[in-house]
XYZ file of C-alpha atoms in Angstrom:
697
model
C -0.581 -57.520 7.751
C -1.013 -60.929 6.136
C 1.281 -62.199 3.427
C 0.643 -60.797 -0.072
C -0.322 -64.189 -1.520
C -3.249 -64.478 0.911
C -4.786 -61.089 0.161
C -7.373 -60.501 -2.540
C -7.593 -56.991 -4.062
C -11.037 -56.334 -2.568
C -9.939 -57.631 0.832
C -6.796 -55.481 0.698
C -8.846 -52.337 0.049
C -11.290 -53.213 2.850
C -8.375 -53.694 5.281
C -6.843 -50.359 4.333
C -10.166 -48.554 4.747
C -10.561 -50.078 8.211
C -6.990 -49.120 9.161
C -7.557 -45.528 8.021
C -9.904 -44.928 10.944
C -8.123 -47.079 13.533
C -4.379 -46.564 13.071
C -2.240 -43.410 13.378
C -0.834 -41.905 10.187
C 2.730 -43.099 10.836
C 1.667 -46.743 11.106
C -0.586 -46.475 8.061
C 2.287 -45.095 5.976
C 4.588 -47.884 7.148
C 1.978 -50.466 6.130
C 1.538 -48.791 2.740
C 5.299 -48.861 2.107
C 5.314 -52.633 2.604
C 2.239 -53.112 0.419
C 3.689 -50.995 -2.415
C 6.959 -52.960 -2.285
C 5.416 -56.431 -2.083
C 2.172 -56.402 -4.042
C 1.965 -56.648 -7.840
C 0.553 -53.781 -9.905
C -2.659 -55.706 -10.628
C -3.669 -55.576 -6.958
C -2.299 -52.086 -6.322
C -4.386 -50.821 -9.221
C -7.607 -51.270 -7.207
C -6.425 -49.248 -4.199
C -4.753 -46.388 -6.096
C -7.824 -44.106 -6.618
C -8.878 -44.612 -2.994
C -5.363 -43.858 -1.728
C -5.101 -40.673 -3.821
C -8.447 -39.522 -2.419
C -7.310 -40.307 1.124
C -4.198 -38.174 0.657
C -5.511 -35.173 -1.297
C -9.210 -35.326 -0.443
C -12.153 -35.754 -2.789
C -12.626 -33.441 -5.756
C -15.903 -32.144 -4.322
C -14.228 -31.224 -1.015
C -16.367 -33.535 1.133
C -13.378 -35.695 2.120
C -10.560 -33.549 3.545
C -7.777 -36.105 3.115
C -4.558 -35.444 4.998
C -5.167 -31.672 5.040
C -1.810 -30.886 3.428
C -2.649 -27.179 3.377
C -2.955 -27.135 7.182
C 0.009 -29.376 7.962
C 3.010 -27.409 9.263
C 6.538 -28.410 10.388
C 5.552 -28.115 14.043
C 3.064 -30.960 13.498
C 4.386 -34.432 14.371
C 2.961 -35.900 11.134
C 4.658 -33.363 8.840
C 7.870 -35.330 8.169
C 5.939 -38.584 7.719
C 3.807 -37.009 4.988
C 6.741 -35.298 3.269
C 8.742 -38.541 3.114
C 5.760 -40.513 1.797
C 4.934 -37.995 -0.963
C 8.524 -37.154 -1.903
C 9.264 -37.419 -5.680
C 11.467 -40.415 -4.859
C 9.216 -41.728 -2.125
C 6.762 -44.633 -1.787
C 3.764 -42.871 -3.350
C 5.661 -41.999 -6.510
C 6.995 -45.538 -6.636
C 3.408 -46.730 -6.726
C 2.674 -44.274 -9.545
C 5.582 -45.540 -11.651
C 4.710 -49.156 -10.917
C 1.191 -48.629 -12.270
C 2.478 -46.466 -15.127
C 4.461 -49.397 -16.453
C 1.239 -51.412 -16.787
C -0.601 -48.601 -18.643
C -3.583 -48.418 -16.296
C -6.105 -45.570 -16.734
C -8.168 -43.658 -14.160
C -11.161 -41.481 -14.903
C -11.806 -37.851 -13.950
C -15.233 -36.279 -14.679
C -15.025 -33.394 -17.154
C -17.155 -31.337 -14.742
C -14.083 -30.849 -12.525
C -12.003 -29.285 -15.312
C -11.489 -25.484 -15.371
C -14.388 -23.509 -16.819
C -13.013 -22.680 -20.302
C -11.791 -26.264 -20.872
C -15.084 -27.766 -19.702
C -17.122 -25.357 -21.843
C -14.951 -26.139 -24.855
C -15.431 -29.893 -24.493
C -19.170 -29.623 -23.831
C -19.502 -27.590 -27.029
C -17.873 -30.458 -28.880
C -14.573 -28.650 -29.523
C -11.167 -30.084 -28.673
C -9.222 -27.919 -26.149
C -5.978 -26.276 -27.245
C -3.953 -27.954 -24.508
C -2.525 -31.291 -25.745
C -2.822 -32.613 -22.183
C -6.496 -33.399 -22.880
C -6.048 -34.920 -26.333
C -6.804 -38.641 -26.812
C -8.137 -38.940 -23.260
C -11.855 -38.260 -23.645
C -14.212 -41.152 -22.934
C -17.676 -41.005 -24.499
C -20.393 -42.681 -22.396
C -23.789 -43.537 -23.966
C -25.452 -40.809 -21.840
C -23.938 -38.018 -23.941
C -21.425 -35.162 -23.640
C -22.663 -34.021 -20.203
C -21.221 -37.167 -18.582
C -17.819 -37.123 -20.275
C -14.752 -38.413 -18.450
C -11.021 -38.056 -18.959
C -8.972 -41.269 -18.883
C -5.641 -40.316 -17.299
C -2.552 -42.411 -16.748
C -1.361 -42.846 -13.113
C 1.112 -39.935 -13.204
C -1.466 -37.578 -14.731
C -4.128 -38.760 -12.280
C -1.810 -38.176 -9.316
C -0.774 -34.699 -10.476
C -4.353 -33.706 -11.307
C -5.516 -34.517 -7.778
C -2.453 -32.861 -6.261
C -3.018 -29.632 -8.235
C -6.790 -29.689 -7.664
C -6.241 -29.984 -3.901
C -5.248 -26.297 -3.877
C -8.521 -25.005 -5.336
C -10.930 -27.443 -3.702
C -13.253 -25.589 -1.327
C -12.767 -27.124 2.114
C -14.406 -26.554 5.477
C -11.542 -26.089 7.928
C -11.748 -26.918 11.653
C -12.717 -24.094 13.998
C -9.921 -21.565 14.385
C -7.940 -22.814 11.364
C -7.732 -21.357 7.882
C -5.650 -21.562 4.729
C -1.996 -22.371 5.157
C 1.064 -20.192 4.824
C 4.219 -20.760 2.825
C 5.565 -23.366 5.244
C 2.667 -25.806 4.851
C 3.229 -29.344 3.591
C 1.364 -28.528 0.373
C 3.446 -25.448 -0.416
C 6.689 -27.302 0.285
C 5.603 -30.248 -1.877
C 4.878 -27.909 -4.797
C 8.360 -26.466 -4.407
C 9.892 -29.941 -4.193
C 8.074 -31.223 -7.298
C 9.053 -28.145 -9.315
C 12.734 -28.507 -8.394
C 12.684 -32.242 -9.147
C 10.791 -32.283 -12.456
C 11.922 -28.840 -13.718
C 15.559 -28.734 -12.563
C 17.680 -25.650 -13.170
C 20.816 -27.776 -13.195
C 21.242 -31.207 -14.694
C 18.384 -33.236 -16.112
C 15.223 -34.787 -14.750
C 16.260 -37.854 -12.737
C 15.095 -41.078 -14.372
C 12.602 -43.170 -12.492
C 14.515 -44.987 -9.728
C 11.947 -47.764 -9.874
C 11.396 -50.431 -12.471
C 9.642 -53.757 -12.694
C 9.999 -56.840 -14.825
C 9.019 -54.826 -17.882
C 11.911 -52.431 -17.438
C 12.067 -48.716 -16.744
C 9.036 -46.502 -16.938
C 8.561 -44.543 -20.166
C 6.122 -41.987 -21.467
C 2.569 -43.307 -21.949
C 2.054 -41.698 -25.342
C 4.320 -39.131 -26.923
C 3.120 -35.862 -28.308
C 3.021 -35.395 -32.025
C 6.160 -33.826 -33.363
C 3.961 -31.605 -35.527
C 2.552 -29.737 -32.535
C 5.638 -29.720 -30.312
C 5.782 -26.828 -27.859
C 4.281 -24.287 -30.228
C 0.888 -25.975 -30.106
C 0.391 -25.124 -26.479
C -0.665 -21.875 -24.909
C -1.592 -20.076 -28.139
C -4.536 -20.281 -30.478
C -4.301 -22.556 -33.451
C -3.582 -20.764 -36.734
C -6.328 -22.811 -38.315
C -9.756 -21.203 -38.511
C -11.319 -24.638 -38.127
C -11.754 -26.054 -34.634
C -11.061 -29.733 -34.066
C -14.144 -31.674 -32.997
C -13.707 -33.886 -29.949
C -14.757 -36.962 -31.938
C -11.745 -36.384 -34.194
C -8.936 -36.265 -31.689
C -5.556 -36.115 -33.477
C -3.459 -39.218 -33.254
C 0.010 -38.955 -31.783
C 3.141 -40.456 -33.169
C 6.128 -41.618 -31.212
C 8.454 -38.711 -30.611
C 11.728 -39.791 -28.995
C 12.344 -36.272 -27.664
C 9.117 -36.388 -25.674
C 10.172 -39.544 -23.847
C 12.853 -37.671 -21.932
C 10.737 -34.859 -20.443
C 7.148 -36.165 -20.532
C 6.855 -35.927 -16.745
C 8.110 -32.321 -16.796
C 5.603 -31.364 -19.496
C 2.747 -33.157 -17.772
C 3.427 -31.572 -14.385
C 3.681 -28.047 -15.810
C 0.627 -28.369 -18.053
C -1.415 -29.751 -15.162
C -0.377 -26.925 -12.821
C -1.074 -24.245 -15.435
C -4.452 -25.663 -16.460
C -5.766 -26.296 -12.934
C -4.379 -23.158 -11.269
C -4.533 -20.535 -14.033
C -6.906 -21.548 -16.825
C -10.145 -20.391 -15.188
C -10.636 -17.447 -17.528
C -10.647 -17.105 -21.300
C -10.600 -13.875 -23.305
C -14.285 -14.255 -24.155
C -15.190 -15.113 -20.549
C -13.242 -12.146 -19.185
C -15.085 -9.768 -21.522
C -18.422 -11.150 -20.287
C -17.337 -10.651 -16.659
C -17.236 -6.884 -17.237
C -21.037 -6.970 -16.938
C -22.184 -6.649 -13.280
C -24.963 -9.185 -13.907
C -22.489 -12.008 -14.618
C -21.417 -14.029 -11.597
C -17.744 -14.877 -11.161
C -17.106 -18.512 -12.130
C -14.049 -18.808 -9.892
C -12.464 -16.676 -7.164
C -8.848 -17.489 -6.223
C -7.721 -17.281 -2.602
C -4.601 -15.611 -1.235
C -3.070 -19.060 -0.688
C -3.773 -19.948 -4.327
C -2.026 -16.774 -5.526
C 1.020 -17.445 -3.333
C 1.427 -20.888 -4.906
C 1.106 -19.335 -8.382
C 3.881 -16.907 -7.459
C 6.072 -19.835 -6.420
C 5.420 -21.381 -9.854
C 6.283 -18.123 -11.662
C 9.533 -17.620 -9.757
C 10.650 -21.196 -10.349
C 9.850 -21.067 -14.074
C 11.918 -17.908 -14.477
C 14.843 -19.600 -12.741
C 14.312 -22.742 -14.832
C 14.194 -20.760 -18.086
C 17.162 -18.572 -17.158
C 19.317 -21.641 -16.508
C 19.544 -22.207 -20.269
C 23.165 -22.856 -21.189
C 25.057 -19.905 -22.762
C 25.771 -21.872 -25.931
C 22.035 -22.473 -26.311
C 21.260 -18.781 -25.798
C 23.196 -17.825 -28.892
C 22.030 -20.719 -31.042
C 19.292 -20.244 -33.560
C 15.933 -21.662 -32.546
C 15.437 -23.106 -35.964
C 14.741 -26.742 -36.606
C 18.364 -27.297 -37.591
C 19.616 -26.444 -34.118
C 17.189 -28.840 -32.431
C 19.439 -31.756 -33.275
C 22.100 -30.253 -31.013
C 19.737 -29.210 -28.217
C 18.468 -31.555 -25.543
C 14.668 -31.678 -25.090
C 15.002 -30.161 -21.625
C 17.060 -27.228 -22.963
C 14.497 -26.609 -25.702
C 11.774 -26.801 -23.074
C 13.557 -24.084 -21.061
C 13.696 -21.875 -24.141
C 9.927 -21.710 -24.647
C 8.427 -22.566 -21.257
C 7.373 -19.081 -20.083
C 5.996 -17.658 -23.321
C 4.367 -20.834 -24.612
C 3.027 -22.404 -21.446
C 2.313 -19.585 -19.012
C 1.986 -16.105 -20.521
C -1.576 -16.047 -21.848
C -3.267 -17.828 -18.959
C -1.288 -15.949 -16.299
C -2.170 -12.611 -17.920
C -5.911 -13.325 -17.803
C -5.568 -14.697 -14.258
C -3.810 -11.542 -13.028
C -6.164 -9.262 -14.943
C -9.135 -10.883 -13.208
C -7.485 -10.601 -9.785
C -6.632 -6.932 -10.364
C -10.241 -6.174 -11.238
C -12.049 -8.262 -8.609
C -9.769 -8.474 -5.561
C -10.931 -6.578 -2.425
C -9.359 -3.170 -1.811
C -7.326 -4.336 1.183
C -3.804 -5.398 2.077
C -4.362 -9.012 0.950
C -3.853 -7.740 -2.615
C -0.119 -7.785 -1.818
C 0.027 -11.461 -2.866
C -1.410 -10.662 -6.319
C 0.856 -7.637 -6.731
C 4.009 -9.569 -5.831
C 3.077 -12.334 -8.280
C 2.781 -9.731 -11.030
C 6.079 -8.069 -10.062
C 7.817 -11.460 -10.006
C 6.651 -12.227 -13.542
C 7.740 -8.884 -15.032
C 11.223 -9.099 -13.482
C 12.780 -12.310 -14.849
C 16.225 -10.765 -14.423
C 15.859 -11.243 -10.655
C 15.997 -15.035 -11.081
C 19.146 -15.518 -13.137
C 21.165 -17.009 -10.301
C 23.919 -14.433 -10.823
C 25.495 -13.383 -7.509
C 28.428 -11.315 -8.744
C 28.545 -7.530 -8.163
C 25.220 -7.161 -6.430
C 23.676 -3.690 -6.752
C 20.932 -1.981 -4.760
C 17.534 -2.513 -6.378
C 17.145 1.192 -7.116
C 20.433 1.338 -9.057
C 20.142 -2.017 -10.805
C 19.944 -1.364 -14.536
C 17.798 -3.801 -16.502
C 20.145 -5.500 -19.021
C 19.415 -4.903 -22.711
C 19.023 -8.633 -23.352
C 15.601 -8.500 -21.665
C 14.240 -6.024 -24.188
C 12.573 -8.758 -26.249
C 10.926 -10.189 -23.106
C 9.481 -6.755 -22.271
C 8.211 -6.357 -25.837
C 6.612 -9.805 -25.937
C 4.918 -9.137 -22.593
C 4.014 -5.513 -23.268
C 0.446 -5.767 -21.954
C 1.578 -7.389 -18.718
C 3.580 -4.231 -18.046
C 1.319 -1.500 -19.420
C -2.269 -2.740 -19.113
C -1.846 -4.139 -15.602
C -0.021 -0.977 -14.509
C -3.039 1.056 -15.616
C -5.404 -1.253 -13.716
C -3.180 -0.955 -10.646
C -3.401 2.849 -10.864
C -7.183 2.557 -10.890
C -7.006 0.459 -7.703
C -4.501 2.748 -5.994
C -6.652 5.891 -6.285
C -9.505 4.028 -4.557
C -7.337 2.688 -1.725
C -6.733 4.153 1.725
C -3.094 5.188 1.360
C -2.832 6.318 4.988
C -2.640 2.614 5.767
C 1.054 1.659 5.730
C 0.375 -1.675 4.011
C -1.407 0.015 1.111
C 1.275 2.709 0.890
C 3.895 -0.045 0.696
C 2.178 -1.581 -2.350
C 2.221 1.735 -4.242
C 5.882 2.190 -3.342
C 6.778 -1.368 -4.458
C 5.207 -0.944 -7.899
C 6.741 2.487 -8.430
C 10.145 1.180 -7.352
C 10.045 -1.718 -9.827
C 9.039 0.434 -12.802
C 11.651 3.045 -11.868
C 14.526 0.615 -12.485
C 16.943 2.223 -14.967
C 16.317 1.239 -18.586
C 12.928 -0.417 -17.931
C 10.730 2.584 -18.782
C 12.719 3.087 -22.003
C 12.177 -0.563 -22.983
C 8.427 -0.242 -22.390
C 8.279 2.982 -24.428
C 10.106 1.325 -27.305
C 7.686 -1.608 -27.171
C 4.738 0.792 -27.354
C 6.279 2.586 -30.314
C 6.708 -0.730 -32.121
C 3.083 -1.680 -31.493
C 1.845 1.716 -32.708
C 3.787 1.460 -35.989
C 1.395 1.883 -38.953
C -0.080 -1.322 -40.339
C 1.623 -0.885 -43.709
C 4.973 -1.873 -42.203
C 3.665 -5.435 -41.948
C 3.723 -7.640 -45.012
C 0.551 -9.364 -43.831
C -1.331 -10.207 -40.665
C -1.980 -13.758 -39.576
C -4.511 -14.874 -36.950
C -3.544 -14.127 -33.366
C -1.259 -16.570 -31.634
C 0.588 -17.756 -34.694
C 4.204 -17.544 -33.567
C 6.321 -20.658 -33.415
C 9.845 -21.066 -32.090
C 11.139 -20.990 -35.663
C 9.596 -17.507 -36.072
C 11.616 -16.039 -33.234
C 9.157 -16.583 -30.393
C 11.897 -17.340 -27.872
C 12.688 -14.297 -25.759
C 16.094 -15.727 -24.878
C 17.343 -15.691 -28.451
C 19.854 -12.894 -29.045
C 19.640 -13.120 -32.840
C 19.174 -9.701 -34.490
C 15.885 -9.252 -36.294
C 14.771 -6.623 -38.790
C 12.360 -3.965 -37.579
C 9.432 -5.457 -39.468
C 9.811 -8.790 -37.678
C 9.970 -7.078 -34.278
C 6.847 -5.004 -34.995
C 5.080 -8.108 -36.220
C 6.015 -10.022 -33.059
C 4.888 -7.261 -30.673
C 1.563 -6.795 -32.444
C 0.923 -10.526 -32.530
C 1.443 -10.856 -28.771
C -0.949 -7.991 -27.994
C -3.634 -9.366 -30.318
C -3.173 -12.850 -28.845
C -3.883 -11.555 -25.331
C -6.551 -8.915 -26.006
C -8.109 -9.863 -29.351
C -7.899 -8.217 -32.751
C -10.277 -5.403 -31.765
C -8.344 -4.257 -28.684
C -8.083 -0.528 -28.022
C -4.564 -0.018 -26.715
C -3.932 2.808 -24.219
C -0.347 4.000 -24.009
C 1.363 3.820 -20.644
C 3.269 6.991 -21.500
C 0.371 8.730 -23.219
C -1.486 11.881 -22.182
C -4.450 10.043 -20.635
C -2.363 7.904 -18.309
C -0.171 10.863 -17.402
C -3.304 12.553 -16.097
C -4.150 9.454 -14.049
C -0.642 9.485 -12.579
C -1.034 13.145 -11.574
C -4.326 12.217 -9.911
C -2.561 9.467 -7.947
C 0.180 11.913 -6.938
C -2.480 14.271 -5.618
C -4.040 11.471 -3.564
C -0.597 10.457 -2.264
C -0.029 14.043 -1.163
C -3.420 14.070 0.591
C -2.590 10.800 2.348
C 0.771 12.197 3.517
C -0.950 15.262 4.941
C -3.613 13.144 6.654
C -1.003 10.843 8.157
C 0.813 13.890 9.529
C -2.385 15.260 11.112
C -3.191 11.910 12.695
C 0.331 11.655 14.081
C 0.287 15.231 15.440
C -3.161 14.796 16.976
C -2.187 11.515 18.651
C 0.935 13.129 20.126
C -1.122 16.058 21.399
C -3.684 13.811 23.078
C -0.935 11.692 24.615
C 0.707 14.785 26.102
C -2.583 16.044 27.562
C -3.824 12.771 28.997
C -4.639 13.190 32.673
C -3.574 10.984 35.526
C -7.122 9.495 35.492
C -5.913 7.106 32.763
C -4.075 5.222 35.500
C -7.468 4.404 37.027
C -9.129 3.435 33.772
C -10.864 6.799 33.386
C -8.804 8.003 30.448
C -8.771 7.008 26.792
C -7.832 3.335 26.426
C -6.504 3.870 22.912
C -4.825 7.063 21.887
C -4.318 5.791 18.377
C -7.976 6.000 17.428
C -8.803 9.463 18.750
C -8.798 10.935 15.235
C -11.350 10.052 12.610
C -9.932 7.755 10.004
C -7.232 6.176 12.158
C -6.862 2.419 12.482
C -4.786 0.337 14.928
C -1.958 -0.154 12.440
C -1.989 3.528 11.442
C -0.120 5.042 14.356
C 3.355 5.564 15.703
C 5.885 3.624 13.684
C 3.300 2.713 11.023
C 2.637 6.386 10.282
C 6.374 6.972 9.926
C 6.510 4.090 7.448
C 3.543 5.542 5.562
C 5.421 8.845 5.175
C 8.553 7.052 3.978
C 6.732 4.802 1.500
C 4.690 7.634 0.010
C 7.686 9.989 -0.264
C 9.725 7.378 -2.105
C 6.750 6.462 -4.288
C 6.480 10.107 -5.359
C 10.175 10.175 -6.244
C 9.898 7.004 -8.308
C 6.756 8.144 -10.156
C 8.519 11.379 -11.077
C 11.462 9.368 -12.374
C 9.292 6.986 -14.434
C 7.150 9.645 -16.112
C 9.793 12.424 -16.226
C 7.642 14.761 -14.133
C 8.828 18.297 -13.401
C 9.909 18.508 -9.773
C 8.936 22.180 -9.532
C 5.379 21.541 -10.668
C 5.110 18.615 -8.274
C 6.274 20.739 -5.332
C 3.773 23.463 -6.248
C 0.939 20.910 -6.499
C 1.698 19.502 -3.046
C 2.078 22.934 -1.434
C -1.229 24.118 -2.923
C -2.907 20.996 -1.618
C -1.432 21.482 1.860
C -2.552 25.115 2.062
C -6.083 24.281 0.940
C -6.313 21.604 3.633
C -5.050 24.037 6.286
C -7.918 26.387 5.370
C -10.333 24.008 7.044
C -11.290 21.552 4.329
C -11.558 18.739 6.842
C -14.543 20.515 8.418
C -16.510 20.511 5.152
C -18.852 17.730 4.127
C -17.497 15.052 1.726
C -18.329 15.503 -1.950
C -21.935 14.345 -2.552
C -24.753 14.583 -5.057
C -28.458 14.814 -4.125
C -30.500 11.638 -4.503
C -34.085 10.511 -3.893
C -33.359 9.415 -0.315
C -30.734 12.031 0.532
C -27.119 12.735 -0.291
C -25.086 10.150 -2.240
C -21.292 9.962 -1.933
C -19.279 10.405 -5.108
C -15.986 8.618 -5.756
C -14.204 11.809 -4.702
C -16.227 11.874 -1.475
C -15.278 8.274 -0.671
C -11.598 9.062 -1.125
C -11.959 12.141 1.086
C -13.455 10.022 3.881
C -10.868 7.228 3.492
C -8.022 9.722 3.719
C -9.594 11.604 6.642
C -9.848 14.841 4.639
C -13.549 15.367 5.271
C -16.241 13.708 7.322
C -19.910 13.952 8.148
C -20.857 15.656 11.404
C -22.572 12.719 13.071
C -24.426 13.455 16.316
C -26.437 11.202 18.593
C -30.148 12.147 18.487
C -31.759 9.444 20.667
C -32.405 9.203 24.423
C -29.511 11.033 26.132
C -29.435 8.367 28.849
C -28.809 5.620 26.265
C -26.138 7.279 24.141
C -22.928 5.252 23.573
C -20.289 5.245 26.285
C -17.425 7.626 25.441
C -13.833 6.479 25.204
C -12.891 8.837 28.047
C -15.613 7.448 30.369
C -15.379 4.486 32.721
C -17.802 1.924 31.283
C -18.313 0.124 34.628
C -19.270 3.297 36.494
C -21.551 4.543 33.695
C -23.531 1.310 33.701
C -23.657 1.228 37.519
C -24.945 4.802 37.872
C -27.446 4.251 35.059
C -28.924 1.254 36.910
C -29.084 3.215 40.189
C -30.806 6.083 38.416
C -33.277 3.752 36.709
C -34.079 2.045 40.040
C -34.719 5.385 41.765
C -36.934 6.532 38.909
C -39.022 3.379 39.108
C -39.533 3.673 42.886
C -40.148 7.410 43.324
C -41.445 8.439 39.905
C -45.096 8.090 41.023
C -44.523 10.188 44.165
C -42.772 12.885 42.176
C -45.591 12.903 39.632
C -48.242 13.316 42.382
C -46.425 16.243 43.985
C -46.004 17.946 40.663
């Protein structure tokens, strides 16, 4: 590479583009390290957008970039990429170098999440302060709006967007697992910019202008309370009147932490609004965005880290009042920890999970969504405390988490009800599906948790007259007790007010709340218990039948004349539903029944009677009856009950082959090679002697 003084910016970019197709990745990264060290920001400014696109791919998915989601440790380029994109590595040095010069880079508004884009195109300023003072208005109108982002924001936007960009993977490859370069980089960035211990490391790089500082501080009037909740004002801010920001010294210390978190939350979670979710209940409305399993796994990583980050709040800060007076003694990072989950994540994560619960396929891939939900509702698992470990089943939920449960009441109760609706439509003979029911029941059966949820429901159902007044939804601020970590005692009226405000903020003022421990849901739980009992009985029949067939298999199986797969000899069985898997199904379902009885205080005698009645009715020959159907114009139509009966192997249609007997499907106990051979011989004989036979007859 020629000396820096001989290179023009345009010539430098042309050289790099040529090298990108001629040189291996290791050599290209080595060249880039030298260029970033030696060239001034003015020349690096021209190559930055191209370099970001080369690394993360284009926003439209046409350019794949370095395929971070497919890059694994076994790949020779993995360590090269991780070192280059490390928070203290060459790429971030380039970002800070450009940040010091206050360069801006544009992102089309069309690539923003649906609710944010719709808000801007309607001429309304989004709630998230990340998008304030960044809109550029071209002469062509609002449809061609752009966001002008600083280098750090531009880098993080492209990094976050890389996860949701639709890409066409090479043949035989698909989305990455949790050891991909992308997943590990997310984890690295979270630990670096949202540290549980210590503070965010200052930029290790500086230029002649000194260390890098925040581009523009947030207004002290909005602080953290202005994010993640609706504005108390009934008037929306028009995008042509973007609020000005004043220098806020506190923001200078954690601006990178705020920017990274806001960017992750907006790009990964903010694809649904309350109004949009209500419209999606109509079958005619097409889904605007469908997350992948990989996407959900990254969201779970974010949730787990934020709980650990929030729970690392110092003990002296836990007991301090969250009023404005205490802010003078609290570092910005500690105050950030206090409000990060409720203010930044709760609302958008709730709508994200609610959409996934309602639209995800009824298969085992739902495990990723379920575990994300369970991670969020168990912040006590991420406290970092290692002393006196207890088994999960005996681990009592500490009383200090009562306010968290109350402020997230819908995340516990509403999503539990939606999960029940999924569970009764799922094939519970499958061990993976049985495991999911067991996992949820086990979590909610933790001592003290059900009591906390019941108390939260009682507070929400308090008559309206206990409130002095009702403000618009989403009106809590840290000074009003919004921090779930605060241990300060509050009067009952304040607690009721806080619980109601959180529910209205998530579901709207006209929400119809259904109690988790009410009569209606108790009936749904009994229905699930009945289906669990049916699945247990079906699993037992499959296991017994498989053992019987295995014992009676003749020696012909040694010659390929027997059944090649004893696991599928019973209707309803699948490859993973046999042997050890069926034993696991029994174990998971038995323990799920125990936990459900514990959660809802069910009478063990009634439960035993219900299961025994079900078993006796099945022994009377129910599996030989037709599934539950209703007559339709073109024949019988399966009901929901009939579908569950087929899935659980309780009943089935008597399907018989009615075509040419010579062309019926080859049986599992027949030798396919011999059947085809004899069929060809028979066909050949028929062709040659059929005329002679016809004449004689």
